[in-house]
Short mmCIF file of C-alpha atoms and ligand atoms in Angstrom, two decimals:
data_model
loop_
_atom_site.label_atom_id
_atom_site.label_comp_id
_atom_site.label_asym_id
_atom_site.label_seq_id
_atom_site.Cartn_x
_atom_site.Cartn_y
_atom_site.Cartn_z
CA MET D 140 0.48 -0.47 0.23
CA PRO D 141 1.19 3.00 -0.24
CA ILE D 142 2.64 5.75 1.73
CA GLY D 143 3.01 8.93 2.87
CA LEU D 144 6.15 10.68 3.61
CA TYR D 145 6.43 13.88 6.10
CA VAL D 146 9.70 15.54 6.31
CA HIS D 147 9.88 18.10 9.66
CA ILE D 148 11.69 21.78 9.27
CA PRO D 149 11.84 22.89 12.63
CA PHE D 150 12.97 26.56 12.41
CA CYS D 151 10.87 29.27 12.33
CA LEU D 152 11.44 33.28 12.51
CA HIS D 153 9.80 34.59 15.62
CA LYS D 154 7.90 31.56 18.10
CA CYS D 155 4.57 31.89 18.23
CA GLY D 156 3.12 32.21 22.56
CA TYR D 157 0.72 29.30 21.97
CA CYS D 158 2.67 26.75 19.76
CA ASP D 159 3.88 24.11 21.24
CA PHE D 160 5.22 22.27 17.66
CA ASN D 161 8.85 21.56 17.81
CA SER D 162 10.14 24.68 16.44
CA HIS D 163 12.97 27.20 17.03
CA ALA D 164 13.61 30.64 16.33
CA GLY D 165 17.42 31.94 15.58
CA SER D 166 18.80 29.66 13.18
CA ASP D 167 21.40 31.43 10.32
CA ARG D 168 21.41 30.22 6.48
CA ALA D 169 24.39 27.63 8.14
CA GLU D 170 22.68 25.67 10.36
CA GLN D 171 19.55 25.78 7.87
CA ALA D 172 21.82 24.33 5.07
CA HIS D 173 23.40 21.77 7.65
CA TYR D 174 19.89 20.93 8.53
CA VAL D 175 19.18 19.72 5.51
CA ASP D 176 22.47 17.85 4.58
CA ALA D 177 21.13 16.06 7.45
CA LEU D 178 17.74 15.39 5.79
CA LEU D 179 19.60 14.55 2.73
CA ARG D 180 21.57 11.49 4.69
CA GLU D 181 18.03 10.52 6.62
CA MET D 182 16.46 9.80 3.31
CA GLU D 183 19.60 8.57 1.86
CA LEU D 184 19.18 5.62 4.46
CA TRP D 185 15.29 5.29 4.15
CA ALA D 186 15.82 4.64 0.89
CA THR D 187 18.10 1.42 0.96
CA ARG D 188 15.31 0.11 3.63
CA PRO D 189 13.51 -2.65 2.54
CA GLU D 190 10.16 -0.99 4.14
CA VAL D 191 10.74 1.48 2.10
CA ALA D 192 12.62 0.67 -0.88
CA GLY D 193 9.17 -0.68 -2.74
CA GLU D 194 6.64 1.73 -1.85
CA GLN D 195 4.70 4.31 -3.55
CA VAL D 196 5.03 7.82 -1.88
CA SER D 197 1.68 9.46 -2.72
CA THR D 198 1.80 11.92 -0.83
CA VAL D 199 4.60 14.47 1.10
CA TYR D 200 4.23 17.42 3.41
CA VAL D 201 6.89 19.74 3.99
CA GLY D 202 5.65 21.25 7.39
CA GLY D 203 7.77 22.58 10.47
CA GLY D 204 8.46 25.54 11.58
CA THR D 205 7.91 26.97 8.67
CA PRO D 206 9.63 25.61 5.43
CA THR D 207 9.30 28.93 3.33
CA LEU D 208 12.20 30.47 5.96
CA LEU D 209 14.91 28.16 4.19
CA GLU D 210 16.19 29.85 0.98
CA GLY D 211 14.75 28.97 -2.27
CA ALA D 212 17.38 26.69 -2.66
CA GLU D 213 17.35 25.26 0.42
CA LEU D 214 13.81 24.22 0.07
CA ALA D 215 14.66 23.35 -3.84
CA ARG D 216 16.98 20.83 -2.32
CA VAL D 217 14.58 18.88 -0.20
CA LEU D 218 12.43 18.63 -2.70
CA ARG D 219 14.15 17.10 -5.30
CA GLY D 220 15.91 14.83 -2.61
CA VAL D 221 12.66 13.65 -2.13
CA ARG D 222 11.72 12.84 -5.51
CA GLU D 223 15.86 11.34 -5.47
CA HIS D 224 15.58 8.69 -3.12
CA PHE D 225 11.45 7.65 -2.94
CA ARG D 226 9.45 6.39 -5.60
CA LEU D 227 6.79 9.12 -5.72
CA ALA D 228 3.83 8.37 -7.34
CA PRO D 229 3.20 10.65 -10.46
CA ASP D 230 -0.15 12.36 -9.30
CA ALA D 231 1.50 12.67 -5.88
CA GLU D 232 0.33 15.30 -3.74
CA VAL D 233 3.10 17.44 -2.69
CA THR D 234 2.24 19.98 -0.17
CA VAL D 235 4.68 23.10 1.36
CA GLU D 236 4.22 25.04 4.39
CA GLY D 237 4.53 28.75 4.29
CA ASN D 238 4.54 31.33 6.42
CA PRO D 239 3.09 35.04 4.54
CA GLY D 240 5.70 36.84 6.42
CA THR D 241 8.90 34.29 5.06
CA VAL D 242 7.09 34.70 0.95
CA ASP D 243 9.10 36.76 -0.75
CA VAL D 244 6.94 38.97 -3.02
CA GLU D 245 8.63 38.13 -6.48
CA GLY D 246 7.40 34.35 -5.61
CA GLU D 247 10.67 33.34 -6.42
CA LYS D 248 11.61 30.66 -3.59
CA LEU D 249 7.82 29.49 -4.52
CA HIS D 250 8.36 29.01 -8.00
CA LEU D 251 11.55 27.08 -7.24
CA ALA D 252 9.64 25.03 -4.70
CA VAL D 253 7.37 24.26 -7.84
CA GLN D 254 9.82 23.49 -10.67
CA ALA D 255 11.17 20.89 -7.63
CA GLY D 256 7.84 19.52 -7.82
CA ALA D 257 5.71 21.09 -4.98
CA THR D 258 1.95 21.12 -6.40
CA ARG D 259 -0.01 22.54 -3.17
CA LEU D 260 0.88 25.17 -0.96
CA SER D 261 -0.24 25.65 2.73
CA LEU D 262 -0.27 29.41 4.01
CA GLY D 263 -0.39 29.66 8.13
CA VAL D 264 -3.11 32.54 7.90
CA GLN D 265 -5.07 32.12 11.36
CA ALA D 266 -7.06 36.02 11.39
CA ARG D 267 -7.70 38.83 9.10
CA GLN D 268 -7.73 41.78 12.08
CA ARG D 269 -3.73 42.81 13.11
CA HIS D 270 -4.41 42.75 16.83
CA LEU D 271 -5.17 39.12 17.29
CA LEU D 272 -2.32 38.46 14.78
CA GLU D 273 0.06 40.37 16.98
CA ARG D 274 -1.33 38.76 20.57
CA LEU D 275 -0.54 35.44 18.77
CA GLY D 276 2.94 36.38 17.85
CA ARG D 277 2.43 35.96 13.75
CA ILE D 278 5.01 37.34 11.91
CA HIS D 279 3.15 38.83 9.21
CA ASP D 280 -0.35 41.29 8.73
CA ALA D 281 -3.30 40.76 6.07
CA LEU D 282 -1.63 42.31 2.85
CA GLN D 283 1.05 39.98 3.39
CA VAL D 284 -1.26 37.53 3.18
CA GLU D 285 -2.78 38.83 -0.24
CA ALA D 286 0.48 39.80 -1.12
CA ALA D 287 1.88 35.75 -0.51
CA VAL D 288 -1.67 34.76 -2.17
CA LYS D 289 -0.08 36.55 -5.41
CA ALA D 290 3.25 34.94 -5.58
CA ALA D 291 1.38 31.43 -5.13
CA ARG D 292 -0.82 31.90 -8.41
CA ARG D 293 2.17 33.48 -9.95
CA ALA D 294 4.44 30.48 -8.67
CA GLY D 295 2.09 28.35 -10.33
CA PHE D 296 0.05 26.74 -6.82
CA ALA D 297 -3.32 26.67 -8.58
CA ASN D 298 -3.87 24.00 -4.89
CA LEU D 299 -3.60 26.72 -1.92
CA ASN D 300 -4.72 25.82 1.46
CA LEU D 301 -5.37 28.29 3.91
CA ASP D 302 -4.74 27.49 7.82
CA LEU D 303 -7.28 29.84 10.00
CA MET D 304 -8.15 29.70 13.97
CA TYR D 305 -10.75 30.88 16.38
CA GLY D 306 -11.19 30.80 19.95
CA LEU D 307 -8.34 33.59 19.80
CA PRO D 308 -8.09 35.79 23.04
CA GLY D 309 -9.76 39.22 21.92
CA GLN D 310 -11.40 37.61 18.91
CA THR D 311 -15.44 38.38 18.48
CA PRO D 312 -17.56 36.10 16.53
CA ALA D 313 -17.27 38.90 14.34
CA ASP D 314 -14.26 39.03 13.42
CA PHE D 315 -14.02 35.57 12.84
CA ARG D 316 -17.60 35.53 9.99
CA GLU D 317 -14.90 38.72 8.64
CA THR D 318 -11.77 36.42 8.76
CA VAL D 319 -13.31 33.90 6.98
CA SER D 320 -15.48 35.52 3.99
CA TRP D 321 -12.05 37.60 3.48
CA ALA D 322 -10.25 34.24 3.09
CA LEU D 323 -12.35 32.72 1.01
CA GLY D 324 -12.16 35.71 -1.20
CA LEU D 325 -8.61 34.74 -1.78
CA GLY D 326 -9.40 31.59 -3.60
CA PRO D 327 -8.27 28.80 -1.57
CA THR D 328 -9.59 25.41 -2.79
CA HIS D 329 -8.85 24.46 0.85
CA ILE D 330 -9.64 26.10 4.39
CA SER D 331 -8.65 24.63 7.99
CA ALA D 332 -10.46 26.04 10.53
CA TYR D 333 -8.66 25.15 14.46
CA SER D 334 -9.77 26.44 18.07
CA LEU D 335 -6.92 27.49 19.99
CA ILE D 336 -5.65 25.24 22.06
CA ILE D 337 -3.60 26.51 25.71
CA GLU D 338 -0.86 23.94 25.28
CA GLU D 339 1.03 22.97 28.42
CA GLY D 340 4.48 25.25 28.99
CA THR D 341 4.06 27.73 26.01
CA PRO D 342 3.31 32.04 27.23
CA PHE D 343 0.30 31.65 26.57
CA TYR D 344 -0.20 28.78 29.36
CA HIS D 345 1.18 30.76 31.68
CA ALA D 346 -0.51 33.50 31.16
CA TYR D 347 -3.06 31.96 30.86
CA LEU D 348 -2.84 30.21 34.57
CA ALA D 349 -1.89 34.36 35.86
CA GLY D 350 -5.16 35.01 34.83
CA ARG D 351 -3.82 37.40 31.47
CA LEU D 352 -5.32 35.83 29.27
CA HIS D 353 -8.57 36.34 28.52
CA LEU D 354 -10.31 33.50 25.67
CA PRO D 355 -13.98 33.76 23.89
CA PRO D 356 -16.86 31.99 26.50
CA GLU D 357 -17.72 28.76 24.80
CA GLU D 358 -20.89 29.95 23.64
CA ALA D 359 -18.81 32.40 21.83
CA GLU D 360 -16.16 29.85 20.37
CA GLU D 361 -18.98 27.38 19.23
CA GLN D 362 -20.78 30.86 17.20
CA MET D 363 -17.57 30.88 15.47
CA PHE D 364 -17.11 27.37 14.14
CA LEU D 365 -21.17 27.20 13.58
CA GLU D 366 -21.09 30.31 11.62
CA GLY D 367 -17.40 29.43 9.91
CA LYS D 368 -19.08 26.77 8.74
CA ALA D 369 -21.95 27.71 7.06
CA LEU D 370 -20.39 30.20 5.59
CA LEU D 371 -17.52 28.22 3.78
CA GLU D 372 -20.65 25.09 2.92
CA ALA D 373 -22.28 28.06 1.77
CA ALA D 374 -19.48 28.77 -0.91
CA GLY D 375 -19.27 25.09 -1.95
CA PHE D 376 -16.74 24.35 0.60
CA GLU D 377 -17.55 20.11 1.64
CA HIS D 378 -16.61 19.86 5.46
CA TYR D 379 -15.18 16.83 5.49
CA GLU D 380 -13.14 16.48 8.52
CA VAL D 381 -13.60 18.47 11.96
CA SER D 382 -11.66 20.96 11.37
CA ASN D 383 -11.02 20.64 7.13
CA TRP D 384 -13.65 22.05 4.39
CA ALA D 385 -12.26 21.42 0.74
CA ARG D 386 -13.56 22.49 -2.44
CA PRO D 387 -14.98 18.95 -4.27
CA GLY D 388 -11.54 17.33 -5.58
CA PHE D 389 -8.84 19.12 -2.98
CA ARG D 390 -9.19 17.21 0.38
CA CYS D 391 -5.79 16.88 1.34
CA ARG D 392 -4.55 13.81 0.56
CA HIS D 393 -1.65 13.61 2.95
CA ASN D 394 -3.88 14.53 6.22
CA LEU D 395 -6.00 11.38 5.02
CA ILE D 396 -3.74 9.44 5.26
CA TYR D 397 -3.49 10.24 9.28
CA TRP D 398 -6.73 10.36 9.62
CA ARG D 399 -7.58 7.05 8.33
CA ASN D 400 -4.45 5.47 10.10
CA GLU D 401 -2.91 4.37 7.22
CA HIS D 402 1.43 4.13 7.21
CA TYR D 403 3.43 7.45 7.03
CA LEU D 404 6.59 7.68 7.16
CA GLY D 405 8.32 11.24 9.31
CA LEU D 406 11.94 12.46 8.55
CA GLY D 407 13.84 15.42 9.94
CA CYS D 408 13.79 15.70 13.88
CA GLY D 409 10.98 14.54 15.75
CA ALA D 410 9.18 13.56 12.65
CA HIS D 411 6.86 10.36 14.10
CA SER D 412 6.62 7.54 12.19
CA PHE D 413 4.10 4.50 12.00
CA LEU D 414 5.20 2.13 9.50
CA ARG D 415 5.17 -2.43 9.50
CA LEU D 416 8.54 -3.09 10.15
CA ALA D 417 10.53 -5.36 7.86
CA ALA D 418 13.95 -5.29 9.57
CA PRO D 419 14.89 -4.02 13.51
CA LEU D 420 15.92 -0.58 13.75
CA SER D 421 19.02 -2.02 14.77
CA ASN D 422 20.69 2.52 15.91
CA LEU D 423 17.75 2.21 19.19
CA GLY D 424 19.62 2.65 22.18
CA PRO D 425 18.43 0.88 25.46
CA PRO D 426 15.98 2.10 27.52
CA ARG D 427 16.07 4.97 29.24
CA PRO D 428 14.44 6.47 31.97
CA GLY D 429 11.43 8.49 31.38
CA LEU D 430 9.63 6.41 29.37
CA THR D 431 6.41 4.66 29.94
CA ALA D 432 3.44 3.36 28.86
CA SER D 433 1.38 6.75 29.58
CA ARG D 434 2.47 7.90 26.08
CA VAL D 435 1.03 5.42 24.46
CA GLN D 436 -2.47 5.72 22.90
CA GLY D 437 -4.19 1.72 23.48
CA GLY D 438 -2.44 0.23 25.99
CA SER D 439 0.54 -1.38 24.68
CA PRO D 440 4.06 -0.53 26.84
CA VAL D 441 6.54 1.34 25.16
CA GLU D 442 9.20 -0.16 23.50
CA THR D 443 12.73 0.83 23.59
CA ALA D 444 13.98 -1.88 21.83
CA PRO D 445 14.31 -2.09 18.15
CA GLY D 446 11.68 -3.79 17.00
CA LEU D 447 10.61 -6.87 15.20
CA PRO D 448 10.05 -7.45 11.38
CA GLY D 449 6.43 -7.77 10.67
CA GLN D 450 4.99 -5.57 13.58
CA GLN D 451 3.75 -2.11 13.06
CA TYR D 452 5.64 0.07 14.59
CA ARG D 453 5.34 3.96 15.90
CA PHE D 454 8.73 5.28 16.43
CA TRP D 455 9.87 9.06 16.54
CA ASN D 456 13.09 11.40 15.95
CA LEU D 457 15.21 13.09 18.34
CA LYS D 458 13.73 16.24 18.56
CA HIS D 459 16.47 18.88 18.88
CA PRO D 460 18.01 19.59 15.75
CA GLY D 461 21.27 19.28 17.49
CA ALA D 462 20.90 15.84 18.37
CA TYR D 463 19.04 14.71 14.84
CA ARG D 464 22.23 15.93 13.19
CA ALA D 465 24.79 14.79 15.62
CA ALA D 466 23.12 10.90 14.63
CA LEU D 467 23.38 11.21 10.95
CA GLU D 468 26.85 12.78 11.24
CA ARG D 469 27.49 9.08 12.25
CA GLY D 470 26.06 7.33 9.79
CA VAL D 471 23.12 5.97 11.70
CA LEU D 472 18.94 6.88 11.85
CA PRO D 473 18.14 9.19 14.40
CA VAL D 474 15.37 7.45 16.03
CA GLU D 475 14.80 8.07 19.68
CA ALA D 476 12.60 5.24 20.58
CA GLY D 477 9.57 3.84 18.83
CA GLU D 478 6.36 1.38 20.74
CA VAL D 479 4.52 -1.22 18.86
CA VAL D 480 1.02 -0.69 17.25
CA ASP D 481 -0.37 -4.31 18.11
CA ARG D 482 -4.08 -5.49 16.78
CA ARG D 483 -6.07 -3.65 19.87
CA ALA D 484 -3.90 -0.42 19.50
CA GLU D 485 -4.41 -0.22 15.71
CA MET D 486 -8.22 -0.83 15.82
CA ALA D 487 -8.43 2.35 18.75
CA GLU D 488 -6.37 4.38 16.66
CA THR D 489 -8.42 3.38 13.15
CA MET D 490 -11.41 4.36 15.47
CA PHE D 491 -10.76 8.32 17.55
CA MET D 492 -8.42 8.54 14.20
CA GLY D 493 -11.42 7.46 11.79
CA LEU D 494 -14.45 9.17 13.30
CA ARG D 495 -12.51 12.62 12.97
CA LEU D 496 -13.71 12.64 9.58
CA LEU D 497 -17.35 13.13 8.48
CA GLU D 498 -17.99 10.89 6.71
CA GLY D 499 -17.05 8.62 10.03
CA VAL D 500 -15.57 4.86 10.13
CA SER D 501 -16.75 2.41 7.53
CA GLY D 502 -18.62 -1.06 8.94
CA GLU D 503 -17.17 -3.29 5.80
CA ARG D 504 -13.52 -1.50 5.98
CA PHE D 505 -13.48 -2.07 9.83
CA GLU D 506 -14.31 -5.42 9.26
CA ALA D 507 -11.71 -6.65 6.22
CA ARG D 508 -8.85 -4.49 8.01
CA PHE D 509 -9.24 -6.70 11.23
CA GLY D 510 -11.89 -9.41 10.62
CA VAL D 511 -14.10 -8.19 13.33
CA SER D 512 -16.87 -5.64 13.39
CA ILE D 513 -16.78 -2.62 14.99
CA ALA D 514 -19.98 -3.81 16.86
CA ASP D 515 -17.86 -7.05 18.37
CA VAL D 516 -15.28 -4.91 19.73
CA TYR D 517 -17.13 -1.82 20.57
CA GLY D 518 -20.59 -2.17 20.80
CA PRO D 519 -21.44 -1.01 24.43
CA ASP D 520 -19.48 2.57 23.81
CA VAL D 521 -20.58 2.59 20.86
CA ASP D 522 -24.43 2.21 21.54
CA ARG D 523 -23.59 4.64 24.68
CA LEU D 524 -22.73 7.86 22.43
CA ARG D 525 -25.59 6.78 20.13
CA ARG D 526 -28.18 6.93 22.75
CA GLU D 527 -26.50 10.13 23.86
CA GLY D 528 -26.95 11.47 20.69
CA LEU D 529 -23.15 11.58 18.96
CA LEU D 530 -22.71 9.28 17.16
CA GLU D 531 -24.84 7.80 14.27
CA TRP D 532 -24.67 4.74 11.33
CA ALA D 533 -25.73 6.27 8.31
CA GLU D 534 -24.99 4.86 5.00
CA GLY D 535 -22.47 2.00 6.69
CA ALA D 536 -20.60 4.49 8.48
CA LEU D 537 -20.41 4.89 11.94
CA ARG D 538 -19.82 8.89 12.62
CA LEU D 539 -20.68 11.45 14.36
CA THR D 540 -23.49 13.61 14.64
CA PRO D 541 -24.09 17.54 14.74
CA ARG D 542 -24.48 17.48 18.37
CA GLY D 543 -21.01 15.04 18.33
CA LEU D 544 -19.35 17.33 15.96
CA ARG D 545 -19.77 19.88 18.58
CA LEU D 546 -18.42 17.49 21.35
CA GLY D 547 -16.09 15.45 19.72
CA ASN D 548 -14.19 15.03 22.80
CA ARG D 549 -16.75 13.09 24.38
CA VAL D 550 -16.45 10.73 21.37
CA TRP D 551 -12.62 10.27 21.08
CA GLU D 552 -12.29 9.49 24.55
CA ALA D 553 -14.34 6.47 24.31
CA PHE D 554 -11.12 5.07 21.97
CA VAL D 555 -8.20 6.03 23.32
S1 LIG C 1337 5.11 30.16 12.77
FE1 LIG C 1337 4.05 27.94 12.81
S2 LIG C 1337 5.67 26.41 13.65
FE2 LIG C 1337 6.27 28.75 13.75
S3 LIG C 1337 6.36 28.93 16.42
FE3 LIG C 1337 4.69 29.99 14.93
S4 LIG C 1337 2.89 28.32 14.95
FE4 LIG C 1337 5.10 27.48 15.57
#
């Protein structure tokens, strides 16, 4: 079965106050170039491994961080490396994430990315209003978004996603309506809208605990979601995942791999992978203290052994860019640790990821994959969630009801 490929670029110009991604401010050109060298080395090592050598790669996602912070030539080197080392499907979706504040108006960087094989651009827009962008710590404004979209079109990107956020400090439903209408006017093929999550350890988290961050009330946040959804649907966008809308034919194929719990390889510092191993990851060291079963969804213990051939394995790379590069300079895969995804965990993940999709989890596909029905495994939980009006069976699939869409966490919890 084809796999997805994720490539992580961990550099940003400035760290946003709400962000807990593996991203770092303050890198220079030399550090970025060394990092790209390391990425190419990692691609080389993976290209010879049996899990990947024979597989077709159907989607590539270069995310971050801020991939468009790289020089155009470096970004192109990453994209060409992918084509050189992996067997890309002829119609592969190749997304590059960008920050409007790091896209040159001439579009030179984006032009190089298109020439090197990028087919889709995803811009982190978040909001239209300057005061909201400043509060988030974003480096761009609405005019830069408009310029970046124009530059993307000139460079040849016909497939364009805009990321928006709601539930922001100081944001009103009217602000979000204005943001969605303005974003639609920019002519994207896809829009993601995420509610702000206060992540532990971020400046927003500390401000929140100290009572210095005032979020909109829950009802206002729900209003933003429902009004945004209505505007997007009225403009012809299909709501296909809790936080994602697309014009027909433009769903994000890479993210569908995650939501359908299919296999992917992650490259770059901190990147996660989910593959069926064909040979042990022999560079994994002895168990480290601090890795506990609590890190695992689905109940399997964390495994720091190298994994056995035939096992489905989730593993992740060393998080710090320096440690990641050092491993590759020694010529070893920069894998930090991993865990076996046994059948029970795979079923649970298939349910809670798949239920994020509005089409739901197909009963037939679940049975073909696991040899048992959803009712056999989750009967009592499904019955309870149906009684609570959160789930329904429709067209052979178990899916969220409109009420379940608003109270998704109560559904996911049942399967974690
Ligand atoms: S631009 Fe994105 S990845 Fe970088 S700090 Fe801001 S939210 Fe995080």
